[in-house]
Amino acid sequence: MDVKQIEALSSLITTSVAQLKELQGSLKTTEHSASTARAEFLKPSLQVVAAASQLIALVRTPERYLMDMSTAHQLSSSLRVVVETNVVEILREKGKGPKKALDIREISGYNRVNHQKLGRVMRLLATHHIFEEVSPNVFANNTISSAMDTGKSLAELEASPEEKYDGSNGIAALVGLFSDETMHNSVCIADILKAPETTNSFSPFDAPFSLAWPGTRNIKMYDWLSLPENRPRLKRFGMAMNGMNSMTPSDAILRGFNWSSLPQGSIVIDCGGGVGSVSLPIVQTCPHIHLIVQDTERVVAEAPAFWQANQPEALAQGRVSFQAHDFFQPQPAVNNNVAVFLLRMIMHNWPDAECVQILKRVRESSNRNTRIVIVDNIMLYASREQTIAGQDTGSSDPDALAPEPLLANWGAANSLSYKQDINMLSNHNACERTVPEFAALLSQAGFRIVEVHQAHQSWLPQIVAVPV
Ligand SMILES: C[S@@+](CC[C@H](N)C(=O)[O-])C[C@H]1O[C@@H](n2cnc3c(N)ncnc32)[C@H](O)[C@@H]1O
């Protein structure tokens, strides 16, 4: 056992906890979510999580550690059960006593899941700090399970199950997406990676998704989600994207590229921008910018209602407009003087060849002052060494790396990025990328990187590139 490293990690935990205590002292609340969501808490809490996870890997026997990891799918499956059978909402609405707890038989009376089986599912989750087992077979929500509360009453859930996630924070929908579609797809990763005919393919049609469901061999996941029979899945997917955004500070888009530096009247195009919710802070803080939101016809049709609800004056003043546009096609001719093309969470959905096609379409409409801002995960290597000889790694932000003896990429504290990378593989045969990988794609389309905003304070980093 590496006692020296164990000591270094526990001392890092001690100093990080002291920082958290000092920060907490400056707040008027002891509420868990009020503090951990704040930007200044991020670095010390990341340090605690990274150090504690590394400590566990060091002190657990290797066999035990491997068994913990290889059975982790049971957590996903159990989460899917509780989300799809409304356990969180049942406990919130029907729970008794100060903790709002319920015996498993009573929970079962509401969702009609066998109480013995549901109890075992709940106990696994409570064993991992999701729900509390307050006494034998009696469960209550805790801060973590409550994050999956859609806020709906049981009567509403019963009457309109398809609307379960509407108007929620999207976290239950995201848990649903990860533990249902994405988990199904990932079961087939090994089959796709081992088969000689698919292992070297980077076609979106050879994603593990293609083997995961009846009839998906020749269809891409987004097209499959759009089939009429998958309407509930598509609806949940849309809400899951909101869940992703709700985990990011609402002004994260402003923490990187300097939007206010753009000249008066500059046009910004949010490519594949959904309804434009991510660009809302840009329009709110930079009244001199004109925003065009582009997405598929079905998606942009929803956008005016979003802006009417959130920034009606920008809509009335014509500072935001909408275009149905396929980003694989040339930009409409009117978009000939664009200051910035924004692509947020677009590149990670597509294999390299498709990304280059999208970037080339953008390059065709760029002039020498045009910038492209890519907002996506930036992958770090787990090793301390981050550069590869002969590769353009761009300007890297040294604050992005974790301090020693942690893994340089923040280890398990940053595991969602690495799981998302495998999710992208499972769903689309796509990936999250390192700076050199982004640099390679951009250079094939005639761009070069000029800024990398990689700091962990903003969940999604930004890459700024210019035409060459
Ligand atoms: C992962 S979402 C990202 C949405 C938004 N940029 C954000 O960050 O929240 C990907 C978006 O790409 C859009 N999309 C997919 N294929 C497209 C295409 N060929 N042309 C334009 N938009 C497309 C989807 O409709 C969806 O809104």
Tab-separated table of C-alpha atoms and ligand atoms in Angstrom:
chain	number	residue	atom	x	y	z
A	1	MET	CA	0.000	0.000	0.000
A	2	ASP	CA	1.369	3.431	-0.939
A	3	VAL	CA	1.095	5.030	2.507
A	4	LYS	CA	2.842	8.236	1.402
A	5	GLN	CA	0.251	8.826	-1.310
A	6	ILE	CA	-2.592	7.947	1.053
A	7	GLU	CA	-1.277	10.571	3.488
A	8	ALA	CA	-0.916	13.189	0.748
A	9	LEU	CA	-4.492	12.554	-0.377
A	10	SER	CA	-5.932	12.730	3.133
A	11	SER	CA	-4.065	15.970	3.759
A	12	LEU	CA	-5.508	17.387	0.506
A	13	ILE	CA	-8.965	16.382	1.730
A	14	THR	CA	-8.301	18.139	5.068
A	15	THR	CA	-7.182	21.420	3.472
A	16	SER	CA	-10.033	21.361	0.918
A	17	VAL	CA	-12.592	20.692	3.656
A	18	ALA	CA	-11.166	23.660	5.606
A	19	GLN	CA	-11.675	25.852	2.497
A	20	LEU	CA	-15.250	24.591	2.121
A	21	LYS	CA	-15.907	25.299	5.812
A	22	GLU	CA	-14.618	28.854	5.453
A	23	LEU	CA	-16.745	29.440	2.344
A	24	GLN	CA	-19.793	27.896	4.001
A	25	GLY	CA	-19.259	30.254	6.955
A	26	SER	CA	-19.701	33.208	4.591
A	27	LEU	CA	-23.143	31.902	3.504
A	28	LYS	CA	-26.334	32.341	5.482
A	29	THR	CA	-27.581	28.859	4.624
A	30	THR	CA	-26.374	25.348	5.392
A	31	GLU	CA	-28.415	23.938	2.532
A	32	HIS	CA	-26.383	21.448	0.498
A	33	SER	CA	-27.405	22.545	-2.998
A	34	ALA	CA	-27.238	26.295	-2.250
A	35	SER	CA	-23.537	26.028	-1.528
A	36	THR	CA	-22.240	23.276	-3.805
A	37	ALA	CA	-23.725	24.971	-6.889
A	38	ARG	CA	-21.689	28.149	-6.294
A	39	ALA	CA	-18.620	28.700	-8.492
A	40	GLU	CA	-16.196	29.340	-5.593
A	41	PHE	CA	-17.078	25.954	-4.058
A	42	LEU	CA	-16.193	24.120	-7.249
A	43	LYS	CA	-12.442	23.773	-6.905
A	44	PRO	CA	-12.317	22.650	-3.243
A	45	SER	CA	-15.237	20.258	-3.745
A	46	LEU	CA	-13.613	18.832	-6.902
A	47	GLN	CA	-10.450	18.316	-4.857
A	48	VAL	CA	-12.348	16.445	-2.138
A	49	VAL	CA	-14.113	14.176	-4.637
A	50	ALA	CA	-10.957	13.488	-6.672
A	51	ALA	CA	-8.845	12.800	-3.580
A	52	ALA	CA	-11.489	10.656	-1.857
A	53	SER	CA	-12.024	8.528	-5.000
A	54	GLN	CA	-8.284	8.077	-5.469
A	55	LEU	CA	-7.985	7.147	-1.804
A	56	ILE	CA	-10.678	4.477	-2.200
A	57	ALA	CA	-8.837	3.000	-5.207
A	58	LEU	CA	-5.675	2.822	-3.088
A	59	VAL	CA	-7.107	1.273	0.061
A	60	ARG	CA	-9.646	-1.166	-1.471
A	61	THR	CA	-8.341	-4.591	-2.478
A	62	PRO	CA	-7.969	-4.736	-6.272
A	63	GLU	CA	-10.553	-7.510	-6.558
A	64	ARG	CA	-13.142	-5.623	-4.486
A	65	TYR	CA	-12.462	-2.471	-6.452
A	66	LEU	CA	-12.997	-4.276	-9.766
A	67	MET	CA	-16.234	-5.842	-8.509
A	68	ASP	CA	-17.500	-2.405	-7.411
A	69	MET	CA	-16.797	-1.061	-10.892
A	70	SER	CA	-18.122	-3.975	-12.913
A	71	THR	CA	-21.443	-4.024	-11.049
A	72	ALA	CA	-21.978	-0.244	-11.303
A	73	HIS	CA	-24.687	-0.815	-13.956
A	74	GLN	CA	-27.048	-1.948	-11.172
A	75	LEU	CA	-27.077	1.644	-9.935
A	76	SER	CA	-28.180	2.894	-13.372
A	77	SER	CA	-30.882	0.224	-13.568
A	78	SER	CA	-32.164	1.052	-10.089
A	79	LEU	CA	-32.257	4.768	-10.873
A	80	ARG	CA	-34.326	4.030	-13.935
A	81	VAL	CA	-36.808	2.072	-11.793
A	82	VAL	CA	-37.335	4.909	-9.309
A	83	VAL	CA	-37.600	7.607	-12.005
A	84	GLU	CA	-40.071	5.645	-14.125
A	85	THR	CA	-42.225	4.650	-11.125
A	86	ASN	CA	-42.395	8.107	-9.506
A	87	VAL	CA	-40.847	7.104	-6.173
A	88	VAL	CA	-39.424	10.585	-5.503
A	89	GLU	CA	-42.777	12.291	-6.091
A	90	ILE	CA	-44.629	9.654	-3.997
A	91	LEU	CA	-42.318	10.282	-1.020
A	92	ARG	CA	-42.594	14.061	-1.395
A	93	GLU	CA	-46.399	14.018	-1.584
A	94	LYS	CA	-47.363	11.102	0.693
A	95	GLY	CA	-44.384	10.768	3.077
A	96	LYS	CA	-45.103	11.035	6.810
A	97	GLY	CA	-43.321	12.637	9.745
A	98	PRO	CA	-40.503	15.158	9.687
A	99	LYS	CA	-38.538	13.152	7.085
A	100	LYS	CA	-41.624	12.439	4.979
A	101	ALA	CA	-40.822	8.731	5.063
A	102	LEU	CA	-42.947	5.793	3.885
A	103	ASP	CA	-42.873	2.050	4.394
A	104	ILE	CA	-42.009	0.262	1.159
A	105	ARG	CA	-45.478	-1.404	1.124
A	106	GLU	CA	-47.087	2.038	1.065
A	107	ILE	CA	-44.799	3.244	-1.750
A	108	SER	CA	-45.729	0.076	-3.574
A	109	GLY	CA	-49.436	0.823	-3.017
A	110	TYR	CA	-49.024	3.983	-5.088
A	111	ASN	CA	-46.782	2.783	-7.940
A	112	ARG	CA	-47.877	-0.870	-7.966
A	113	VAL	CA	-44.302	-2.237	-8.063
A	114	ASN	CA	-43.785	-5.390	-5.996
A	115	HIS	CA	-42.723	-4.130	-2.573
A	116	GLN	CA	-40.041	-6.743	-1.959
A	117	LYS	CA	-38.290	-6.039	-5.265
A	118	LEU	CA	-38.703	-2.264	-4.971
A	119	GLY	CA	-37.296	-2.362	-1.430
A	120	ARG	CA	-34.113	-4.016	-2.673
A	121	VAL	CA	-33.748	-1.427	-5.439
A	122	MET	CA	-34.247	1.367	-2.896
A	123	ARG	CA	-31.731	-0.168	-0.484
A	124	LEU	CA	-29.027	-0.327	-3.150
A	125	LEU	CA	-29.613	3.359	-3.852
A	126	ALA	CA	-29.737	4.280	-0.144
A	127	THR	CA	-26.463	2.376	0.259
A	128	HIS	CA	-25.047	4.848	-2.279
A	129	HIS	CA	-26.523	7.912	-0.525
A	130	ILE	CA	-29.500	8.281	-2.894
A	131	PHE	CA	-32.590	8.164	-0.576
A	132	GLU	CA	-32.356	7.396	3.152
A	133	GLU	CA	-33.526	4.168	4.752
A	134	VAL	CA	-34.710	5.769	7.999
A	135	SER	CA	-35.687	2.424	9.607
A	136	PRO	CA	-35.961	-1.101	8.153
A	137	ASN	CA	-37.961	-0.897	4.885
A	138	VAL	CA	-38.919	2.747	5.494
A	139	PHE	CA	-37.504	5.210	2.982
A	140	ALA	CA	-37.369	8.997	2.601
A	141	ASN	CA	-36.019	11.403	0.031
A	142	ASN	CA	-32.735	13.106	0.778
A	143	THR	CA	-31.047	16.046	-0.973
A	144	ILE	CA	-29.712	13.826	-3.746
A	145	SER	CA	-32.924	11.926	-4.561
A	146	SER	CA	-34.898	15.192	-4.383
A	147	ALA	CA	-32.874	16.548	-7.316
A	148	MET	CA	-34.894	14.059	-9.454
A	149	ASP	CA	-38.229	15.541	-8.308
A	150	THR	CA	-40.224	16.757	-11.317
A	151	GLY	CA	-42.475	18.787	-9.000
A	152	LYS	CA	-45.573	17.087	-10.441
A	153	SER	CA	-48.441	15.852	-8.262
A	154	LEU	CA	-49.302	12.140	-8.375
A	155	ALA	CA	-52.627	13.048	-9.970
A	156	GLU	CA	-50.800	14.900	-12.777
A	157	LEU	CA	-48.362	12.020	-13.272
A	158	GLU	CA	-51.213	9.533	-13.420
A	159	ALA	CA	-53.252	11.625	-15.860
A	160	SER	CA	-50.390	12.595	-18.234
A	161	PRO	CA	-47.362	10.317	-17.809
A	162	GLU	CA	-45.856	11.645	-21.070
A	163	GLU	CA	-45.672	15.125	-19.585
A	164	LYS	CA	-43.786	13.966	-16.499
A	165	TYR	CA	-40.633	15.983	-17.271
A	166	ASP	CA	-42.240	19.140	-18.713
A	167	GLY	CA	-41.365	22.262	-16.764
A	168	SER	CA	-38.953	20.363	-14.477
A	169	ASN	CA	-35.226	20.986	-13.974
A	170	GLY	CA	-34.624	18.129	-16.429
A	171	ILE	CA	-32.491	16.037	-14.042
A	172	ALA	CA	-34.992	13.137	-13.862
A	173	ALA	CA	-35.171	13.199	-17.677
A	174	LEU	CA	-31.382	13.095	-17.901
A	175	VAL	CA	-31.237	10.174	-15.444
A	176	GLY	CA	-33.888	8.490	-17.618
A	177	LEU	CA	-31.932	9.047	-20.838
A	178	PHE	CA	-28.650	7.793	-19.343
A	179	SER	CA	-30.180	4.768	-17.614
A	180	ASP	CA	-32.419	3.737	-20.509
A	181	GLU	CA	-31.373	4.562	-24.103
A	182	THR	CA	-27.706	5.219	-23.357
A	183	MET	CA	-27.340	2.171	-21.119
A	184	HIS	CA	-28.987	-0.097	-23.708
A	185	ASN	CA	-26.605	1.265	-26.351
A	186	SER	CA	-23.506	0.864	-24.220
A	187	VAL	CA	-24.234	-2.837	-23.632
A	188	CYS	CA	-23.326	-3.309	-27.333
A	189	ILE	CA	-20.005	-1.391	-27.273
A	190	ALA	CA	-17.898	-4.536	-26.923
A	191	ASP	CA	-19.743	-6.247	-29.806
A	192	ILE	CA	-19.114	-3.277	-32.115
A	193	LEU	CA	-15.481	-2.886	-31.011
A	194	LYS	CA	-14.666	-6.584	-31.426
A	195	ALA	CA	-16.306	-7.106	-34.839
A	196	PRO	CA	-13.737	-6.636	-37.660
A	197	GLU	CA	-16.396	-5.056	-39.891
A	198	THR	CA	-17.293	-2.302	-37.416
A	199	THR	CA	-14.257	-1.756	-35.204
A	200	ASN	CA	-12.551	0.657	-37.625
A	201	SER	CA	-15.738	2.269	-38.875
A	202	PHE	CA	-16.483	5.862	-37.923
A	203	SER	CA	-19.843	5.911	-39.660
A	204	PRO	CA	-22.729	7.101	-37.465
A	205	PHE	CA	-24.547	3.980	-38.742
A	206	ASP	CA	-22.027	1.729	-36.939
A	207	ALA	CA	-22.631	3.118	-33.445
A	208	PRO	CA	-23.348	0.517	-30.727
A	209	PHE	CA	-26.895	1.976	-30.881
A	210	SER	CA	-27.271	0.155	-34.226
A	211	LEU	CA	-27.227	-3.241	-32.441
A	212	ALA	CA	-29.114	-2.206	-29.321
A	213	TRP	CA	-32.716	-2.049	-30.503
A	214	PRO	CA	-34.866	-3.940	-33.024
A	215	GLY	CA	-34.656	-2.231	-36.406
A	216	THR	CA	-31.853	0.263	-35.656
A	217	ARG	CA	-29.174	-1.212	-37.963
A	218	ASN	CA	-29.718	1.426	-40.662
A	219	ILE	CA	-30.886	4.497	-38.817
A	220	LYS	CA	-29.079	7.178	-36.777
A	221	MET	CA	-30.147	7.705	-33.180
A	222	TYR	CA	-31.528	11.244	-33.702
A	223	ASP	CA	-33.656	9.999	-36.642
A	224	TRP	CA	-34.844	7.018	-34.575
A	225	LEU	CA	-35.833	9.338	-31.733
A	226	SER	CA	-37.884	11.356	-34.226
A	227	LEU	CA	-40.022	8.340	-35.266
A	228	PRO	CA	-43.671	8.781	-34.207
A	229	GLU	CA	-43.554	5.710	-31.929
A	230	ASN	CA	-40.630	7.247	-30.022
A	231	ARG	CA	-42.365	10.523	-29.214
A	232	PRO	CA	-42.101	10.024	-25.410
A	233	ARG	CA	-38.390	9.282	-25.771
A	234	LEU	CA	-37.833	12.402	-27.901
A	235	LYS	CA	-39.735	14.514	-25.402
A	236	ARG	CA	-37.620	13.124	-22.570
A	237	PHE	CA	-34.463	13.726	-24.624
A	238	GLY	CA	-35.373	17.404	-25.064
A	239	MET	CA	-35.952	17.796	-21.328
A	240	ALA	CA	-32.724	15.909	-20.617
A	241	MET	CA	-30.818	18.569	-22.615
A	242	ASN	CA	-32.387	21.182	-20.322
A	243	GLY	CA	-31.193	19.048	-17.408
A	244	MET	CA	-27.663	19.238	-18.791
A	245	ASN	CA	-27.959	23.025	-19.027
A	246	SER	CA	-29.399	23.314	-15.515
A	247	MET	CA	-26.148	21.810	-14.180
A	248	THR	CA	-24.160	24.661	-15.728
A	249	PRO	CA	-24.115	28.226	-14.368
A	250	SER	CA	-26.672	30.129	-16.475
A	251	ASP	CA	-24.063	32.695	-17.580
A	252	ALA	CA	-21.402	30.055	-18.443
A	253	ILE	CA	-21.461	31.144	-22.094
A	254	LEU	CA	-20.106	34.553	-20.989
A	255	ARG	CA	-17.078	32.965	-19.243
A	256	GLY	CA	-14.704	32.660	-22.162
A	257	PHE	CA	-15.022	34.504	-25.473
A	258	ASN	CA	-15.397	38.262	-24.923
A	259	TRP	CA	-18.802	38.851	-26.540
A	260	SER	CA	-18.919	42.520	-25.503
A	261	SER	CA	-15.756	43.193	-27.554
A	262	LEU	CA	-17.718	42.646	-30.807
A	263	PRO	CA	-18.476	45.812	-32.833
A	264	GLN	CA	-21.952	47.386	-32.890
A	265	GLY	CA	-24.430	45.431	-35.050
A	266	SER	CA	-22.367	42.214	-35.084
A	267	ILE	CA	-24.208	39.081	-36.154
A	268	VAL	CA	-23.811	35.941	-34.037
A	269	ILE	CA	-25.207	32.648	-35.384
A	270	ASP	CA	-25.988	29.890	-32.871
A	271	CYS	CA	-25.694	26.806	-35.141
A	272	GLY	CA	-27.803	23.869	-33.941
A	273	GLY	CA	-28.769	26.230	-31.135
A	274	GLY	CA	-32.003	24.508	-30.129
A	275	VAL	CA	-34.386	27.318	-29.176
A	276	GLY	CA	-31.408	29.603	-28.404
A	277	SER	CA	-31.546	29.287	-24.613
A	278	VAL	CA	-27.755	29.106	-24.332
A	279	SER	CA	-27.379	32.416	-26.207
A	280	LEU	CA	-29.933	34.231	-24.084
A	281	PRO	CA	-27.253	35.688	-21.715
A	282	ILE	CA	-25.324	37.022	-24.751
A	283	VAL	CA	-28.371	38.959	-25.953
A	284	GLN	CA	-29.171	40.099	-22.402
A	285	THR	CA	-25.681	41.491	-21.750
A	286	CYS	CA	-24.744	42.677	-25.261
A	287	PRO	CA	-27.595	44.763	-26.708
A	288	HIS	CA	-25.390	45.672	-29.695
A	289	ILE	CA	-25.389	42.067	-30.987
A	290	HIS	CA	-27.916	40.508	-33.388
A	291	LEU	CA	-28.459	36.803	-32.747
A	292	ILE	CA	-29.638	34.290	-35.339
A	293	VAL	CA	-30.681	30.909	-33.942
A	294	GLN	CA	-30.441	28.058	-36.442
A	295	ASP	CA	-31.702	24.512	-35.965
A	296	THR	CA	-33.961	22.009	-37.697
A	297	GLU	CA	-37.402	23.268	-38.725
A	298	ARG	CA	-39.174	21.379	-35.938
A	299	VAL	CA	-36.888	22.797	-33.254
A	300	VAL	CA	-36.714	26.475	-34.339
A	301	ALA	CA	-40.504	26.525	-34.577
A	302	GLU	CA	-40.484	26.409	-30.745
A	303	ALA	CA	-37.943	29.236	-30.405
A	304	PRO	CA	-40.153	32.385	-30.644
A	305	ALA	CA	-42.258	31.162	-27.703
A	306	PHE	CA	-39.083	30.698	-25.649
A	307	TRP	CA	-37.897	34.252	-26.426
A	308	GLN	CA	-41.370	35.704	-25.883
A	309	ALA	CA	-41.302	34.190	-22.392
A	310	ASN	CA	-37.709	35.076	-21.526
A	311	GLN	CA	-36.625	38.214	-23.462
A	312	PRO	CA	-39.652	39.659	-25.293
A	313	GLU	CA	-37.980	43.038	-25.898
A	314	ALA	CA	-35.152	41.426	-27.926
A	315	LEU	CA	-37.826	39.716	-30.033
A	316	ALA	CA	-39.800	42.950	-30.480
A	317	GLN	CA	-36.661	44.907	-31.391
A	318	GLY	CA	-35.630	42.263	-33.942
A	319	ARG	CA	-32.349	41.581	-32.083
A	320	VAL	CA	-32.996	37.859	-32.318
A	321	SER	CA	-34.235	35.933	-35.342
A	322	PHE	CA	-34.581	32.287	-36.316
A	323	GLN	CA	-33.642	30.209	-39.353
A	324	ALA	CA	-34.464	26.572	-40.103
A	325	HIS	CA	-31.099	25.432	-41.420
A	326	ASP	CA	-29.307	22.109	-41.853
A	327	PHE	CA	-25.701	22.679	-40.796
A	328	PHE	CA	-24.476	20.232	-43.456
A	329	GLN	CA	-25.760	22.656	-46.126
A	330	PRO	CA	-24.244	26.022	-47.189
A	331	GLN	CA	-25.322	28.982	-45.048
A	332	PRO	CA	-28.184	31.093	-46.488
A	333	ALA	CA	-26.657	33.775	-48.765
A	334	VAL	CA	-27.917	36.603	-46.510
A	335	ASN	CA	-25.561	35.454	-43.749
A	336	ASN	CA	-22.504	36.924	-45.489
A	337	ASN	CA	-21.112	39.092	-42.710
A	338	VAL	CA	-21.170	36.953	-39.602
A	339	ALA	CA	-19.000	37.953	-36.615
A	340	VAL	CA	-19.274	34.680	-34.695
A	341	PHE	CA	-20.537	31.180	-35.397
A	342	LEU	CA	-21.324	29.493	-32.073
A	343	LEU	CA	-21.428	25.674	-31.960
A	344	ARG	CA	-22.344	24.393	-28.518
A	345	MET	CA	-22.525	20.640	-27.921
A	346	ILE	CA	-22.600	20.031	-31.669
A	347	MET	CA	-19.149	18.599	-32.423
A	348	HIS	CA	-19.466	15.849	-29.777
A	349	ASN	CA	-22.539	14.427	-31.552
A	350	TRP	CA	-20.663	13.747	-34.791
A	351	PRO	CA	-17.736	11.609	-35.991
A	352	ASP	CA	-14.719	13.511	-37.401
A	353	ALA	CA	-15.743	13.436	-41.082
A	354	GLU	CA	-19.163	14.954	-40.328
A	355	CYS	CA	-17.594	17.572	-38.010
A	356	VAL	CA	-15.250	18.662	-40.800
A	357	GLN	CA	-18.234	18.979	-43.168
A	358	ILE	CA	-20.085	21.175	-40.655
A	359	LEU	CA	-16.974	23.333	-40.094
A	360	LYS	CA	-16.356	23.676	-43.841
A	361	ARG	CA	-19.895	25.010	-44.324
A	362	VAL	CA	-19.126	27.599	-41.622
A	363	ARG	CA	-15.752	28.438	-43.197
A	364	GLU	CA	-17.402	29.128	-46.590
A	365	SER	CA	-19.434	31.923	-44.981
A	366	SER	CA	-16.588	33.356	-42.910
A	367	ASN	CA	-14.598	36.478	-43.663
A	368	ARG	CA	-11.224	37.296	-42.110
A	369	ASN	CA	-12.844	38.859	-39.017
A	370	THR	CA	-15.180	35.927	-38.351
A	371	ARG	CA	-14.655	33.881	-35.198
A	372	ILE	CA	-15.915	30.384	-34.482
A	373	VAL	CA	-16.667	29.545	-30.843
A	374	ILE	CA	-16.913	25.839	-30.044
A	375	VAL	CA	-18.367	24.983	-26.644
A	376	ASP	CA	-17.873	21.339	-25.734
A	377	ASN	CA	-16.027	19.169	-23.244
A	378	ILE	CA	-12.269	19.411	-23.664
A	379	MET	CA	-10.706	16.104	-22.768
A	380	LEU	CA	-7.506	15.973	-20.762
A	381	TYR	CA	-5.183	12.987	-20.628
A	382	ALA	CA	-5.135	11.163	-17.293
A	383	SER	CA	-1.322	11.438	-17.329
A	384	ARG	CA	0.546	14.457	-15.926
A	385	GLU	CA	2.114	14.974	-19.373
A	386	GLN	CA	-0.519	16.640	-21.564
A	387	THR	CA	1.402	17.437	-24.745
A	388	ILE	CA	2.204	15.173	-27.654
A	389	ALA	CA	5.335	15.953	-29.652
A	390	GLY	CA	4.624	17.506	-33.031
A	391	GLN	CA	0.945	18.278	-32.318
A	392	ASP	CA	-0.573	21.729	-32.075
A	393	THR	CA	-2.122	21.645	-28.603
A	394	GLY	CA	-3.259	25.278	-28.681
A	395	SER	CA	-2.737	27.520	-25.645
A	396	SER	CA	-3.667	25.424	-22.643
A	397	ASP	CA	-4.971	26.891	-19.401
A	398	PRO	CA	-2.661	25.582	-16.622
A	399	ASP	CA	-5.461	26.064	-14.058
A	400	ALA	CA	-7.351	23.225	-15.803
A	401	LEU	CA	-5.071	20.552	-14.338
A	402	ALA	CA	-5.567	19.051	-10.874
A	403	PRO	CA	-2.746	19.409	-8.318
A	404	GLU	CA	-0.502	16.431	-7.510
A	405	PRO	CA	-0.943	13.704	-6.340
A	406	LEU	CA	-4.361	13.756	-8.043
A	407	LEU	CA	-4.707	12.496	-11.594
A	408	ALA	CA	-4.055	15.510	-13.828
A	409	ASN	CA	-7.553	15.302	-15.363
A	410	TRP	CA	-9.258	15.386	-11.913
A	411	GLY	CA	-9.929	11.634	-12.026
A	412	ALA	CA	-13.345	10.510	-10.847
A	413	ALA	CA	-14.299	14.110	-9.971
A	414	ASN	CA	-14.391	14.720	-13.734
A	415	SER	CA	-15.738	11.295	-14.678
A	416	LEU	CA	-18.909	12.649	-16.307
A	417	SER	CA	-16.806	14.039	-19.203
A	418	TYR	CA	-15.261	10.623	-19.797
A	419	LYS	CA	-18.590	8.846	-19.423
A	420	GLN	CA	-20.099	11.328	-21.881
A	421	ASP	CA	-17.294	10.440	-24.294
A	422	ILE	CA	-18.371	6.788	-24.109
A	423	ASN	CA	-22.045	7.844	-24.266
A	424	MET	CA	-21.239	9.632	-27.541
A	425	LEU	CA	-19.541	6.473	-28.802
A	426	SER	CA	-22.557	4.366	-27.791
A	427	ASN	CA	-25.160	6.679	-29.272
A	428	HIS	CA	-23.561	8.212	-32.370
A	429	ASN	CA	-20.097	6.649	-32.961
A	430	ALA	CA	-18.905	10.145	-32.002
A	431	CYS	CA	-16.657	11.461	-29.227
A	432	GLU	CA	-15.522	14.215	-26.902
A	433	ARG	CA	-12.147	15.670	-27.949
A	434	THR	CA	-8.792	16.944	-26.725
A	435	VAL	CA	-7.423	20.315	-27.860
A	436	PRO	CA	-5.133	18.642	-30.452
A	437	GLU	CA	-8.129	16.737	-31.823
A	438	PHE	CA	-10.154	19.945	-32.126
A	439	ALA	CA	-7.116	21.643	-33.714
A	440	ALA	CA	-6.896	18.868	-36.327
A	441	LEU	CA	-10.592	19.124	-37.260
A	442	LEU	CA	-10.469	22.909	-37.414
A	443	SER	CA	-7.349	22.955	-39.573
A	444	GLN	CA	-8.968	20.586	-42.108
A	445	ALA	CA	-11.739	23.157	-42.463
A	446	GLY	CA	-9.384	26.172	-42.679
A	447	PHE	CA	-9.441	27.469	-39.086
A	448	ARG	CA	-6.794	27.790	-36.372
A	449	ILE	CA	-7.292	27.962	-32.608
A	450	VAL	CA	-6.528	31.331	-30.969
A	451	GLU	CA	-8.038	30.912	-27.490
A	452	VAL	CA	-8.774	27.953	-25.200
A	453	HIS	CA	-10.876	28.634	-22.105
A	454	GLN	CA	-10.486	25.367	-20.306
A	455	ALA	CA	-10.866	26.341	-16.635
A	456	HIS	CA	-13.023	23.970	-14.621
A	457	GLN	CA	-15.008	26.891	-13.161
A	458	SER	CA	-17.211	26.847	-16.251
A	459	TRP	CA	-18.502	23.351	-16.863
A	460	LEU	CA	-18.235	23.518	-20.634
A	461	PRO	CA	-14.975	24.948	-21.945
A	462	GLN	CA	-14.713	27.140	-25.041
A	463	ILE	CA	-12.393	27.097	-28.053
A	464	VAL	CA	-12.129	30.197	-30.228
A	465	ALA	CA	-10.770	29.829	-33.767
A	466	VAL	CA	-10.170	32.145	-36.725
A	467	PRO	CA	-9.966	31.503	-40.474
A	468	VAL	CA	-6.471	30.880	-41.836
B	1	LIG	C1	-26.918	18.364	-28.256
B	1	LIG	S1	-28.067	19.492	-28.954
B	1	LIG	C2	-27.310	21.063	-28.577
B	1	LIG	C3	-28.284	22.197	-28.585
B	1	LIG	C4	-27.694	23.561	-28.146
B	1	LIG	N1	-26.599	23.972	-28.997
B	1	LIG	C5	-27.255	23.496	-26.698
B	1	LIG	O1	-26.059	23.621	-26.438
B	1	LIG	O2	-28.120	23.330	-25.815
B	1	LIG	C6	-27.765	19.313	-30.695
B	1	LIG	C7	-28.658	20.186	-31.552
B	1	LIG	O3	-28.301	19.985	-32.925
B	1	LIG	C8	-29.499	20.037	-33.693
B	1	LIG	N2	-29.257	19.391	-34.991
B	1	LIG	C9	-29.074	18.059	-35.230
B	1	LIG	N3	-28.846	17.865	-36.546
B	1	LIG	C10	-28.884	19.096	-37.144
B	1	LIG	C11	-28.680	19.557	-38.480
B	1	LIG	N4	-28.388	18.694	-39.463
B	1	LIG	N5	-28.753	20.887	-38.714
B	1	LIG	C12	-29.029	21.761	-37.709
B	1	LIG	N6	-29.227	21.388	-36.415
B	1	LIG	C13	-29.149	20.069	-36.141
B	1	LIG	C14	-30.496	19.312	-32.823
B	1	LIG	O4	-31.824	19.599	-33.205
B	1	LIG	C15	-30.138	19.856	-31.435
B	1	LIG	O5	-30.856	21.032	-31.135
